[in-house]
Amino acid sequence: MTSLKVAARPTAPIQVNPLHRLETINSASEPFCSGVLRALWGFTGDMRPWGEWVKRQILAIQLIDYILRGVAQVMFVNNSLSGLLIVGGLFLQNPWCALNGLLGTAISTVSAIALRQNRDAVSAGLHGYNGSLVGILMAVFSAKGDWYLWLFIPNVLLSMLCPVVSSALSAITSKWDVPIFTLPFNILICLHSSTMGAAHPFFPQTSETETCSFCSLRWIFSQRQVFLSVPVGVGQVFGCDNPWTGGVILLALLLCSPTICFHAILGSIAGLCTGLALAAPPADVYSGLWGYNSVLSCIAIGGVFYALTWQTHILALTCAFFCAYVSSATSKLMSVLSLPACTWPFCLSTLIFLLLSSENPALCRLPLAAVSYPEENRRYLRQLKAWGRAQSRIIFDSSEHLSMFWDGVTSECVRTVKHHENTRLLSV
């Protein structure tokens, strides 16, 4: 038999729709893009995935994370990457001050671990930020200048006392469920400055006029200096008058929470406007000395300890202006004792606003155990409201069913009574 060969019919090339090809590319790139965004998102907020990973590492890696979070907690930020950016900004300002700040944070954190303080608080940097401020400001107020290595001795001693003072103050403030803020730093720095004084042979302190004027008195009012004083006011929280350092700190705040960054800028502007309105010396205004306390107050009220609403936003601005007035009064009172004002105005004004009693449901102060960054606090408030609505709905439904039950019971009782009455009449 001869096999018949069937000629293959030529097939036309399949035309691929360009839109289909684009959809295929997009669908293939979607997992990659979502993975990148998810990875970047993990470095914002409180970096919870990173924190869970750090818990499984050796103590040295954990300690580095605790130190960076401790530096960032000065600005109410629980983010180690933000802390790393802030440390970079401090080295940009003055490496000696930055080194003392890191040393103070490390000693304070290690002391808290040795004293068996709450490990969650230690890992969040809550036992490091006071030590960070103690180390930085001790270097700023020292009259011996930079790289005076003997300064490490009082730095280590006072940083070791930070968790002790913090624990003692927490036992008092916990009765009202309010934080201690930077009260340990204020107490220890004022104690050190008043003990040493300006004439001490080993650890002399600079005078009040020197520490309160980092900028030249020849400065006059100018739009440029007014603009630069906003980031400088943020940087002065760490004792830095470099606008680039303030810009780096704002970038670190933006990485963690845009709300915190926004309120930091508003607080600095509020302090600046108050200083100009009260005709303060231009050197003090431009150097950010009128802004740093207002920065901290505005952040604390504007979304950290209060759930963010437009009412709490106005409350935060009010607290920032009030804090600037308190700063002016406190600086004059402390100058009589030749002591720096530190952050006493921030602590006083913010505690007053946190202890505010109001029946307005929009002014919701969060319990300390639930405090996080503002965006997370707002999600917590929404979940709390949803839970409350669900509970009220359950109670309403239960009360409705209970009412129907009692109505049925009552009608049945009435019918029973009528039946017995009719039976009695018939028997008579």
mmCIF file of C-alpha atoms in Angstrom, residues 39 65 86 141 284 324 330 342 427:
data_model
loop_
_atom_site.group_PDB
_atom_site.id
_atom_site.type_symbol
_atom_site.label_atom_id
_atom_site.label_comp_id
_atom_site.label_asym_id
_atom_site.label_seq_id
_atom_site.Cartn_x
_atom_site.Cartn_y
_atom_site.Cartn_z
ATOM 1 C CA ALA A 39 9.461 45.519 52.067
ATOM 2 C CA ASP A 65 18.423 48.024 67.822
ATOM 3 C CA ILE A 86 19.027 60.953 63.599
ATOM 4 C CA PHE A 141 26.994 72.502 78.384
ATOM 5 C CA ASP A 284 17.233 83.176 70.389
ATOM 6 C CA ALA A 324 6.240 78.616 74.101
ATOM 7 C CA THR A 330 10.884 79.054 82.706
ATOM 8 C CA CYS A 342 16.102 72.020 79.326
ATOM 9 C CA SER A 427 -68.232 26.716 89.702
#
